[in-house]
């Protein structure tokens, strides 16, 4: 459902751009997901180029004009960009990550940068930056030329745009540096999602019971499942556990004559 809503949002954003005669100078597509129903991601600080910042600011203005109770949190490390590399032989479309784009677009301003210069300009941590520089200068597609030509990257190493680079393809998908997720991080993410879903199930139970006042167990489970199916499919066991939790906290009670019927406590 998030993906369907996001497509509608993107369509409305395009209409917003057309009606306001705003020009971003590039195509911009944003996927908006609901926190709590997707894994959590580490957010690194990054200084976006003006071209990308204009897209972020414009979309934020559009989104906030449509809703007042939702706040956008940008996860730039999941983004991708297509930039044109204007090499001596021919221009080539480069499919890269947002962070790789932040690095490469610096070379529109200056011919050469040291690792430390790039870190200062992009605000990326040195550890993360060196990984991205490896994908751009030491991988199969060497878009940047590194000096000295060693496999290790130091703070003082210098990088220049490799105008001599060429390839048979007109479009290249660069290595996007997929970060390995540890087992602990996976477990932590699962626990966070499970906890958020518990709250969502409880909120749905309370909404249904507040409206109906009295309801048998099977019907309550069915209505809660229908309410939440657009977000996720709750297990009946999870719903039962959340009902028990709400009873213990005196939001609900069982009917004295029929234990299979719940009553809402105002």
Short mmCIF file of C-alpha atoms in Angstrom, two decimals:
data_model
loop_
_atom_site.label_atom_id
_atom_site.label_comp_id
_atom_site.label_asym_id
_atom_site.label_seq_id
_atom_site.Cartn_x
_atom_site.Cartn_y
_atom_site.Cartn_z
CA UNK A 1 0.00 0.00 0.00
CA UNK A 2 2.86 2.37 0.80
CA UNK A 3 4.18 1.86 -2.73
CA UNK A 4 0.76 2.58 -4.30
CA UNK A 5 0.30 5.71 -2.20
CA UNK A 6 3.86 6.77 -3.05
CA UNK A 7 3.11 6.48 -6.78
CA UNK A 8 0.04 8.68 -6.31
CA UNK A 9 2.14 11.17 -4.35
CA UNK A 10 4.73 11.24 -7.14
CA UNK A 11 2.00 11.89 -9.71
CA UNK A 12 0.59 14.73 -7.58
CA UNK A 13 4.11 16.15 -7.16
CA UNK A 14 4.51 16.29 -10.93
CA UNK A 15 1.18 18.12 -11.19
CA UNK A 16 2.37 20.51 -8.48
CA UNK A 17 5.53 21.27 -10.47
CA UNK A 18 3.54 21.84 -13.65
CA UNK A 19 0.95 24.09 -12.00
CA UNK A 20 3.51 26.16 -10.11
CA UNK A 21 5.79 26.36 -13.16
CA UNK A 22 8.66 25.19 -10.96
CA UNK A 23 11.66 23.77 -12.78
CA UNK A 24 14.07 21.48 -10.96
CA UNK A 25 16.34 21.14 -13.96
CA UNK A 26 16.16 17.36 -13.62
CA UNK A 27 13.73 14.49 -13.09
CA UNK A 28 13.04 13.81 -9.41
CA UNK A 29 11.24 10.77 -7.98
CA UNK A 30 10.61 10.36 -4.23
CA UNK A 31 9.33 7.23 -2.45
CA UNK A 32 7.54 8.03 0.81
CA UNK A 33 7.30 5.13 3.28
CA UNK A 34 5.64 4.89 6.69
CA UNK A 35 8.01 4.66 9.66
CA UNK A 36 7.36 1.55 11.73
CA UNK A 37 6.27 -0.70 8.89
CA UNK A 38 9.66 -0.81 7.18
CA UNK A 39 13.15 -1.52 8.55
CA UNK A 40 14.95 1.38 10.20
CA UNK A 41 18.07 2.71 8.51
CA UNK A 42 21.15 4.50 9.70
CA UNK A 43 21.10 8.15 8.65
CA UNK A 44 24.48 9.63 7.76
CA UNK A 45 25.03 13.36 7.62
CA UNK A 46 25.64 14.54 4.07
CA UNK A 47 25.87 17.95 2.42
CA UNK A 48 23.86 17.65 -0.79
CA UNK A 49 24.85 19.58 -3.93
CA UNK A 50 22.60 22.55 -4.67
CA UNK A 51 20.94 20.66 -7.55
CA UNK A 52 19.80 17.84 -5.23
CA UNK A 53 19.01 20.19 -2.36
CA UNK A 54 16.61 22.07 -4.63
CA UNK A 55 14.73 18.80 -5.26
CA UNK A 56 14.56 17.99 -1.54
CA UNK A 57 13.34 21.48 -0.60
CA UNK A 58 10.72 21.58 -3.36
CA UNK A 59 9.32 18.14 -2.54
CA UNK A 60 9.26 18.97 1.19
CA UNK A 61 7.33 22.17 0.47
CA UNK A 62 4.85 20.23 -1.70
CA UNK A 63 4.41 17.44 0.89
CA UNK A 64 3.94 19.78 3.84
CA UNK A 65 1.30 21.70 1.91
CA UNK A 66 -0.76 18.49 1.74
CA UNK A 67 -0.37 17.23 5.31
CA UNK A 68 0.34 18.83 8.67
CA UNK A 69 0.71 15.72 10.84
CA UNK A 70 3.48 13.91 8.98
CA UNK A 71 7.16 14.80 8.93
CA UNK A 72 9.60 13.69 6.24
CA UNK A 73 12.86 12.04 7.24
CA UNK A 74 15.21 11.73 4.27
CA UNK A 75 17.22 8.50 3.94
CA UNK A 76 19.73 9.63 1.32
CA UNK A 77 21.84 6.47 1.50
CA UNK A 78 18.99 4.54 -0.17
CA UNK A 79 18.75 6.96 -3.07
CA UNK A 80 20.10 6.56 -6.61
CA UNK A 81 20.98 9.11 -9.28
CA UNK A 82 21.65 9.05 -12.99
CA UNK A 83 24.32 11.60 -13.93
CA UNK A 84 25.96 12.24 -17.29
CA UNK A 85 29.71 11.73 -17.33
CA UNK A 86 31.11 13.94 -20.09
CA UNK A 87 34.20 11.99 -21.06
CA UNK A 88 36.52 12.79 -23.98
CA UNK A 89 35.35 9.83 -26.07
CA UNK A 90 31.61 10.19 -25.45
CA UNK A 91 29.08 11.03 -22.73
CA UNK A 92 28.01 8.07 -20.57
CA UNK A 93 25.04 7.83 -18.18
CA UNK A 94 26.24 6.72 -14.75
CA UNK A 95 23.73 5.06 -12.42
CA UNK A 96 25.12 5.76 -8.96
CA UNK A 97 24.10 6.21 -5.34
CA UNK A 98 23.21 9.61 -3.91
CA UNK A 99 26.48 9.66 -1.96
CA UNK A 100 28.52 8.82 -5.07
CA UNK A 101 26.69 11.67 -6.83
CA UNK A 102 27.61 14.07 -3.99
CA UNK A 103 31.26 13.16 -4.56
CA UNK A 104 31.28 13.27 -8.37
CA UNK A 105 29.35 16.54 -8.63
CA UNK A 106 32.13 18.30 -6.73
CA UNK A 107 34.25 17.92 -9.84
CA UNK A 108 31.95 20.32 -11.68
CA UNK A 109 33.60 23.02 -9.54
CA UNK A 110 37.26 22.01 -9.18
CA UNK A 111 39.68 19.80 -11.10
CA UNK A 112 41.16 18.02 -8.08
CA UNK A 113 40.30 17.25 -4.46
CA UNK A 114 42.05 15.44 -1.65
CA UNK A 115 40.20 12.89 0.45
CA UNK A 116 40.11 15.42 3.27
CA UNK A 117 38.69 18.10 0.92
CA UNK A 118 35.89 15.77 -0.18
CA UNK A 119 35.10 14.84 3.43
CA UNK A 120 34.83 18.53 4.35
CA UNK A 121 32.59 19.31 1.35
CA UNK A 122 30.24 16.32 1.63
CA UNK A 123 30.20 15.97 5.47
CA UNK A 124 30.51 12.20 5.05
CA UNK A 125 32.49 10.35 7.72
CA UNK A 126 36.00 9.51 6.62
CA UNK A 127 35.31 5.79 7.03
CA UNK A 128 32.24 5.87 4.76
CA UNK A 129 33.82 8.28 2.29
CA UNK A 130 36.84 6.04 1.68
CA UNK A 131 34.52 3.15 0.81
CA UNK A 132 32.68 5.27 -1.76
CA UNK A 133 35.93 6.60 -3.21
CA UNK A 134 37.09 3.01 -3.71
CA UNK A 135 34.00 2.29 -5.84
CA UNK A 136 34.74 5.35 -7.98
CA UNK A 137 38.51 5.06 -8.37
CA UNK A 138 39.61 1.48 -7.69
CA UNK A 139 36.76 -0.60 -9.14
CA UNK A 140 36.11 -1.85 -12.67
CA UNK A 141 34.81 1.57 -13.74
CA UNK A 142 37.42 4.11 -12.65
CA UNK A 143 35.55 7.38 -13.00
CA UNK A 144 38.08 9.13 -10.77
CA UNK A 145 41.85 8.96 -11.05
CA UNK A 146 43.63 8.50 -7.74
CA UNK A 147 47.10 9.75 -6.95
CA UNK A 148 49.16 7.94 -5.73
CA UNK A 149 47.94 4.76 -7.42
CA UNK A 150 47.78 2.60 -4.30
CA UNK A 151 44.93 0.35 -3.14
CA UNK A 152 44.69 2.08 0.22
CA UNK A 153 43.13 5.54 0.49
CA UNK A 154 44.69 8.12 2.79
CA UNK A 155 43.45 11.56 3.81
CA UNK A 156 46.06 13.27 1.61
CA UNK A 157 45.39 11.27 -1.59
CA UNK A 158 44.33 13.38 -4.56
CA UNK A 159 41.47 12.64 -6.97
CA UNK A 160 40.70 14.03 -10.43
CA UNK A 161 37.90 13.34 -12.92
CA UNK A 162 39.09 10.67 -15.38
CA UNK A 163 38.22 12.24 -18.73
CA UNK A 164 39.94 9.36 -20.56
CA UNK A 165 37.46 6.81 -19.21
CA UNK A 166 35.37 5.02 -21.84
CA UNK A 167 33.15 1.99 -22.13
CA UNK A 168 31.20 0.16 -24.83
CA UNK A 169 27.95 0.88 -23.00
CA UNK A 170 26.12 4.22 -23.08
CA UNK A 171 24.80 3.57 -19.58
CA UNK A 172 26.71 2.02 -16.68
CA UNK A 173 25.39 0.88 -13.33
CA UNK A 174 28.18 1.52 -10.86
CA UNK A 175 28.84 -0.49 -7.72
CA UNK A 176 26.51 1.11 -5.15
CA UNK A 177 28.40 -0.13 -2.09
CA UNK A 178 25.84 -2.35 -0.40
CA UNK A 179 26.70 -2.22 3.28
CA UNK A 180 26.57 -5.55 5.08
CA UNK A 181 24.06 -5.65 7.91
CA UNK A 182 25.17 -7.49 11.03
CA UNK A 183 23.00 -10.10 12.73
CA UNK A 184 22.61 -7.76 15.72
CA UNK A 185 21.35 -4.97 13.43
CA UNK A 186 18.90 -7.37 11.78
CA UNK A 187 17.61 -8.48 15.18
CA UNK A 188 17.35 -4.90 16.41
CA UNK A 189 15.41 -3.90 13.28
CA UNK A 190 13.03 -6.85 13.68
CA UNK A 191 12.39 -5.96 17.31
CA UNK A 192 11.68 -2.33 16.39
CA UNK A 193 9.25 -3.32 13.62
CA UNK A 194 7.52 -5.88 15.88
CA UNK A 195 7.13 -3.27 18.63
CA UNK A 196 5.71 -0.68 16.22
CA UNK A 197 3.26 -3.26 14.84
CA UNK A 198 2.08 -4.11 18.35
CA UNK A 199 1.18 -0.46 18.90
CA UNK A 200 -0.61 -0.37 15.53
CA UNK A 201 -2.64 -3.48 16.42
CA UNK A 202 -3.61 -2.05 19.81
CA UNK A 203 -4.63 1.27 18.28
CA UNK A 204 -6.83 -0.57 15.76
CA UNK A 205 -8.47 -2.68 18.49
CA UNK A 206 -9.27 0.44 20.50
CA UNK A 207 -10.71 2.22 17.45
CA UNK A 208 -12.98 -0.70 16.61
CA UNK A 209 -14.14 -1.26 20.20
CA UNK A 210 -14.69 2.44 20.84
CA UNK A 211 -17.05 2.51 17.86
CA UNK A 212 -18.82 -0.82 18.56
CA UNK A 213 -18.68 -0.91 22.38
CA UNK A 214 -19.32 -4.69 22.44
CA UNK A 215 -17.99 -7.33 20.06
CA UNK A 216 -17.29 -11.08 19.90
CA UNK A 217 -13.67 -12.22 19.59
CA UNK A 218 -13.82 -13.58 16.02
CA UNK A 219 -15.47 -10.44 14.64
CA UNK A 220 -12.97 -8.17 16.40
CA UNK A 221 -10.03 -10.14 14.98
CA UNK A 222 -11.57 -9.94 11.49
CA UNK A 223 -12.17 -6.17 11.63
CA UNK A 224 -8.72 -5.41 13.01
CA UNK A 225 -7.14 -7.56 10.28
CA UNK A 226 -9.14 -5.70 7.62
CA UNK A 227 -8.12 -2.31 9.02
CA UNK A 228 -4.41 -3.19 9.02
CA UNK A 229 -4.17 -5.28 5.85
CA UNK A 230 -3.14 -2.20 3.83
CA UNK A 231 -0.09 -1.83 6.10
CA UNK A 232 0.73 -5.43 7.08
CA UNK A 233 -1.02 -8.72 7.80
CA UNK A 234 -1.26 -9.24 11.57
CA UNK A 235 -1.31 -12.80 12.90
CA UNK A 236 -4.49 -13.72 14.86
CA UNK A 237 -2.21 -14.77 17.73
CA UNK A 238 -0.69 -11.25 17.85
CA UNK A 239 -4.16 -9.67 17.89
CA UNK A 240 -5.23 -12.03 20.71
CA UNK A 241 -2.12 -11.10 22.73
CA UNK A 242 -2.78 -7.38 22.29
CA UNK A 243 -6.42 -7.88 23.37
CA UNK A 244 -5.16 -9.60 26.53
CA UNK A 245 -2.76 -6.71 27.14
CA UNK A 246 -5.57 -4.15 26.75
CA UNK A 247 -7.75 -6.13 29.16
CA UNK A 248 -4.95 -6.17 31.75
CA UNK A 249 -4.63 -2.39 31.38
CA UNK A 250 -8.43 -1.99 31.69
CA UNK A 251 -9.17 -0.68 28.21
CA UNK A 252 -11.40 -3.71 27.61
CA UNK A 253 -13.18 -6.33 29.70
CA UNK A 254 -14.81 -9.69 29.04
CA UNK A 255 -18.56 -10.05 29.25
CA UNK A 256 -19.43 -11.73 32.56
CA UNK A 257 -21.89 -14.12 30.90
CA UNK A 258 -19.85 -14.84 27.75
CA UNK A 259 -16.04 -14.82 27.92
CA UNK A 260 -15.86 -14.68 24.11
CA UNK A 261 -17.38 -11.20 24.02
CA UNK A 262 -15.41 -8.03 24.83
CA UNK A 263 -16.67 -4.72 26.13
CA UNK A 264 -15.02 -1.33 25.70
CA UNK A 265 -14.27 0.57 28.92
CA UNK A 266 -14.53 4.34 28.38
#
